[in-house]
Tab-separated table of C-alpha atoms in Angstrom:
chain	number	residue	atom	x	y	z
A	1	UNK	CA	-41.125	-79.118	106.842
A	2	UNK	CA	-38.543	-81.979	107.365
A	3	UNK	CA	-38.335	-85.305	104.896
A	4	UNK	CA	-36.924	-87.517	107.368
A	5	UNK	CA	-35.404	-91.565	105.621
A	6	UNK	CA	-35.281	-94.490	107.487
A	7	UNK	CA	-34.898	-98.015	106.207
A	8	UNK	CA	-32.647	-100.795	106.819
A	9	UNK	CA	-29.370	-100.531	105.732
A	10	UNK	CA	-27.980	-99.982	102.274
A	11	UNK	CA	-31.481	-98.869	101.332
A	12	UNK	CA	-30.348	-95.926	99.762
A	13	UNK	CA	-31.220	-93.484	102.179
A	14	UNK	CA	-28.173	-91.209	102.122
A	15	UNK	CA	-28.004	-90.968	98.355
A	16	UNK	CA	-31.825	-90.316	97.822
A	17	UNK	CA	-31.232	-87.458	100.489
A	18	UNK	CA	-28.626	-86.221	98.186
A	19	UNK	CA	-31.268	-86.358	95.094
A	20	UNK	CA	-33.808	-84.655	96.870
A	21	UNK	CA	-31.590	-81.461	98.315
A	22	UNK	CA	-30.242	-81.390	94.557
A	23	UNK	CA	-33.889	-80.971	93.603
A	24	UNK	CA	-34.753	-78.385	95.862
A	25	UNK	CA	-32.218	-76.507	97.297
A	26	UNK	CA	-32.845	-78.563	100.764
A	27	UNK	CA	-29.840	-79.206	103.258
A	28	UNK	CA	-29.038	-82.912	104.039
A	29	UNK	CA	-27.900	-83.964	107.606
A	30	UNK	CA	-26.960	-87.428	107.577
A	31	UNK	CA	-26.924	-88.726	111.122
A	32	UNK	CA	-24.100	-91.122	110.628
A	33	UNK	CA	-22.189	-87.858	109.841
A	34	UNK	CA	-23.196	-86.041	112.772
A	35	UNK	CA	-22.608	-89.069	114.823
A	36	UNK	CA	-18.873	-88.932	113.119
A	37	UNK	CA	-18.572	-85.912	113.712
A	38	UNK	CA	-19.093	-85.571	117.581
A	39	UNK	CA	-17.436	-88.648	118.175
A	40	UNK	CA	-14.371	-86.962	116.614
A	41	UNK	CA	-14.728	-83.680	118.587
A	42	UNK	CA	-15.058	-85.673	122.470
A	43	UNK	CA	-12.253	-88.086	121.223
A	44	UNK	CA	-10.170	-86.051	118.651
A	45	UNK	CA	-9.709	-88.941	116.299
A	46	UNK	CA	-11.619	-89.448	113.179
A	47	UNK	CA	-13.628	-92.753	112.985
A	48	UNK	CA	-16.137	-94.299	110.717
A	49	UNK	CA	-19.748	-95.417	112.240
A	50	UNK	CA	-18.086	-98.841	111.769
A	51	UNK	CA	-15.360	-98.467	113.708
A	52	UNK	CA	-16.789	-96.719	116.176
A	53	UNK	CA	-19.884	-99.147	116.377
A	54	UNK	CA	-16.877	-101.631	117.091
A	55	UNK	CA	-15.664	-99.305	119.498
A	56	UNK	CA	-18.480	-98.452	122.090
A	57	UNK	CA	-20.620	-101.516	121.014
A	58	UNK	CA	-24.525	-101.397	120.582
A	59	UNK	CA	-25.873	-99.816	123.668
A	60	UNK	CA	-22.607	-97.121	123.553
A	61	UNK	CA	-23.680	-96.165	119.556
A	62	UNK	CA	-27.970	-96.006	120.703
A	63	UNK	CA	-26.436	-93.342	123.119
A	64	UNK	CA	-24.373	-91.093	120.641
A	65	UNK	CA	-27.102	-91.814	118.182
A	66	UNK	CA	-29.900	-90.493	121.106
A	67	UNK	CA	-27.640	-87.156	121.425
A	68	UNK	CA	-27.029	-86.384	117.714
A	69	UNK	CA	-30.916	-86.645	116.810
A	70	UNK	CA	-31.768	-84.429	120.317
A	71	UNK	CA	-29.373	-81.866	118.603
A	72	UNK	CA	-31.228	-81.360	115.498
A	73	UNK	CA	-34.151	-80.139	117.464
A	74	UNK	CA	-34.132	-76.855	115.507
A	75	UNK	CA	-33.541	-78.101	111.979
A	76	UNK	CA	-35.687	-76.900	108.945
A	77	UNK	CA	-36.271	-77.408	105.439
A	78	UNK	CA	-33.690	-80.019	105.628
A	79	UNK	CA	-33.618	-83.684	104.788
A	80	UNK	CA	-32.614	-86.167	107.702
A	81	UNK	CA	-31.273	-89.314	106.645
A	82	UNK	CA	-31.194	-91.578	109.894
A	83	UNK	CA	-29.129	-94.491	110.407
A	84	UNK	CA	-30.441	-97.975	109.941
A	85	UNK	CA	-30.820	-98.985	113.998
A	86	UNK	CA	-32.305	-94.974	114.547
A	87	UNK	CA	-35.931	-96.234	114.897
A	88	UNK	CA	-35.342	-98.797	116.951
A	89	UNK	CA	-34.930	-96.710	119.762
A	90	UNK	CA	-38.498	-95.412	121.163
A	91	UNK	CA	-37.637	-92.035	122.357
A	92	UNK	CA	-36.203	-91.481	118.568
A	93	UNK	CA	-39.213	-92.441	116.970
A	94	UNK	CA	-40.545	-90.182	119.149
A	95	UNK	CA	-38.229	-87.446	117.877
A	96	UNK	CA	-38.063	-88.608	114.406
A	97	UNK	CA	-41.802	-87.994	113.799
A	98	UNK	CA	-41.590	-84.322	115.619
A	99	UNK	CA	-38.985	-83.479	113.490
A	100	UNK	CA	-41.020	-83.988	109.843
A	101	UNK	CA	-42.181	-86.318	107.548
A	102	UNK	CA	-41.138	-89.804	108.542
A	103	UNK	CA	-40.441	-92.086	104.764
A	104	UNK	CA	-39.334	-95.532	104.785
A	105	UNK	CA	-37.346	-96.365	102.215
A	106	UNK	CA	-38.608	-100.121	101.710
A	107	UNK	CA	-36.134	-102.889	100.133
A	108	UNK	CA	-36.439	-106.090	100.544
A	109	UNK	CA	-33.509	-108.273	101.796
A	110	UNK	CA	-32.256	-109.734	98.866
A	111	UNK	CA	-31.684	-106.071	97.279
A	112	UNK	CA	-29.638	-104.912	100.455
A	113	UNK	CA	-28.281	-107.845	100.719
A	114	UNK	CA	-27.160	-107.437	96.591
A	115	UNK	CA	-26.490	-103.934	97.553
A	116	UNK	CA	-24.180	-105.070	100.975
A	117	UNK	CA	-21.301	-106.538	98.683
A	118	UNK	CA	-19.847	-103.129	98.177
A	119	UNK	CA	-19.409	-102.353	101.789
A	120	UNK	CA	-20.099	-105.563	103.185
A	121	UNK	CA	-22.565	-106.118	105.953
A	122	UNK	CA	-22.952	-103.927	108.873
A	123	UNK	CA	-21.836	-105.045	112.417
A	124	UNK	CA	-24.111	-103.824	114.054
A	125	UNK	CA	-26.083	-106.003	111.796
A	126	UNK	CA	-24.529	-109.513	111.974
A	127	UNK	CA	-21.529	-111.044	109.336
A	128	UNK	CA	-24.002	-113.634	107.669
A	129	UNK	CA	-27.244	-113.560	105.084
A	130	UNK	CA	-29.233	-115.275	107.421
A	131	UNK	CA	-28.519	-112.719	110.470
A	132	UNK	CA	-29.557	-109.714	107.829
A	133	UNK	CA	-32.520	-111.457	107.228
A	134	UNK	CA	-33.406	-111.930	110.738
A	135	UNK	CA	-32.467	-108.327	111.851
A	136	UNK	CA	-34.659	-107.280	108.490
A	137	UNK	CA	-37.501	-109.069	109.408
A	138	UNK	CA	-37.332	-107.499	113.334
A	139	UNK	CA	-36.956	-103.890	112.047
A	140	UNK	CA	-39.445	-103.835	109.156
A	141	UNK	CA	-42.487	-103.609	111.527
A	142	UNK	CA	-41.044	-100.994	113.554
A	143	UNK	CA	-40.119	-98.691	110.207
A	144	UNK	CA	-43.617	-99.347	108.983
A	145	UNK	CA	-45.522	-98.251	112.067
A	146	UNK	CA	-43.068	-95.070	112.172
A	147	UNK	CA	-43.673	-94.082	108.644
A	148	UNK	CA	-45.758	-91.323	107.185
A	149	UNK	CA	-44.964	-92.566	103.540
A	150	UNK	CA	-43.663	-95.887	102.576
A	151	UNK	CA	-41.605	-95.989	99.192
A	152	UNK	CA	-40.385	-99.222	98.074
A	153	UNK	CA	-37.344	-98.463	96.294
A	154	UNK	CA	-35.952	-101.853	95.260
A	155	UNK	CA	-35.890	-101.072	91.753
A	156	UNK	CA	-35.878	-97.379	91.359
A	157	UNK	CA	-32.404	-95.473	91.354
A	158	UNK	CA	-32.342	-92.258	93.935
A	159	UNK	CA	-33.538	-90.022	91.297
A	160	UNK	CA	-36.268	-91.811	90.540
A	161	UNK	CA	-37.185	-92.248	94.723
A	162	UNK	CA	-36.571	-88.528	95.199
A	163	UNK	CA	-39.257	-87.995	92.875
A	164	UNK	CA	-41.311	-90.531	94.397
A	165	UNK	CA	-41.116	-88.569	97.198
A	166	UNK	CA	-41.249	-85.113	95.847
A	167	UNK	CA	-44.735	-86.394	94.225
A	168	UNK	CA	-46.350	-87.649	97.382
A	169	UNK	CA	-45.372	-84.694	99.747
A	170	UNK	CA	-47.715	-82.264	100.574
A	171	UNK	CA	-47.227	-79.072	99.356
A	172	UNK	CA	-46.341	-75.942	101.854
């Protein structure tokens, strides 16, 4: 079975992916990657989701974001961490929940927000607190009616979330 992450960005998804694969011999596919990735291949430049969020805008990254989670149909015993817009998108929640065990990693939007200053705040986001909190607030619903497991994360590190996780899953 799959452990699929989603939660807003910055929530720590890729780096409790990371925890749990180093606990159990799991493979992580991090979507941005893939997205990266095949981006690279049809353009043959590199780019970061950043850039190329810049570059094909909102409804141009939900379609390269649509095509990388189609490809993973066949993935097992793997850990998916999504991107922070992937639920938004119907047909991937529809996708998302075929392909395992749907967790939201749950922060609230002062932690991001605290956790933002490294990278700084996503475009496809906004550039200001108030537009995080507004986008938070829209997508919070949407990852709680997708999820199979809510963790709320705010104050654990990724270890201690993988093992969160790891003590909540069901057991093959």
């Amino acid at each position: 079975m799959n452990i699929i992450l989603t939660g807003f960005a910055s929530s720590g998804k890729s780096t409790t992916a990371g925890a749990i694969c180093g606990r159990t011999g799991r493979i992580h596919v991090d979507l941005d990657r893939a997205i990266e990735g095949r981006y690279e291949r049809k353009h043959g430049s590199r780019a970061s989701c950043r850039e190329i969020f810049k570059d094909v805008g909102k409804d141009g990254w939900a379609e390269l974001e649509n095509d990388a989670l189609r490809s993973l149909s066949n993935m097992r015993n793997s850990v998916l961490s999504t991107g922070g817009r992937t639920p938004l998108c119907e047909e991937n929640r529809v996708i998302l929940k075929s392909l395992g065990t749907v967790i939201y990693l749950k922060c609230g939007v002062g932690a991001v927000l605290q956790r933002m200053k490294r990278k700084g705040i996503p475009a496809s986001i906004g550039s200001t607190p108030e537009e995080v909190e507004a986008e938070w607030l829209l997508r919070d619903p949407i990852y709680t009616a997708l999820a199979d497991m809510i963790i709320e994360n705010e104050k654990l590190t990724p270890a201690e979330t993988a093992i969160a996780i790891l003590d909540r899953m069901p057991m093959p």
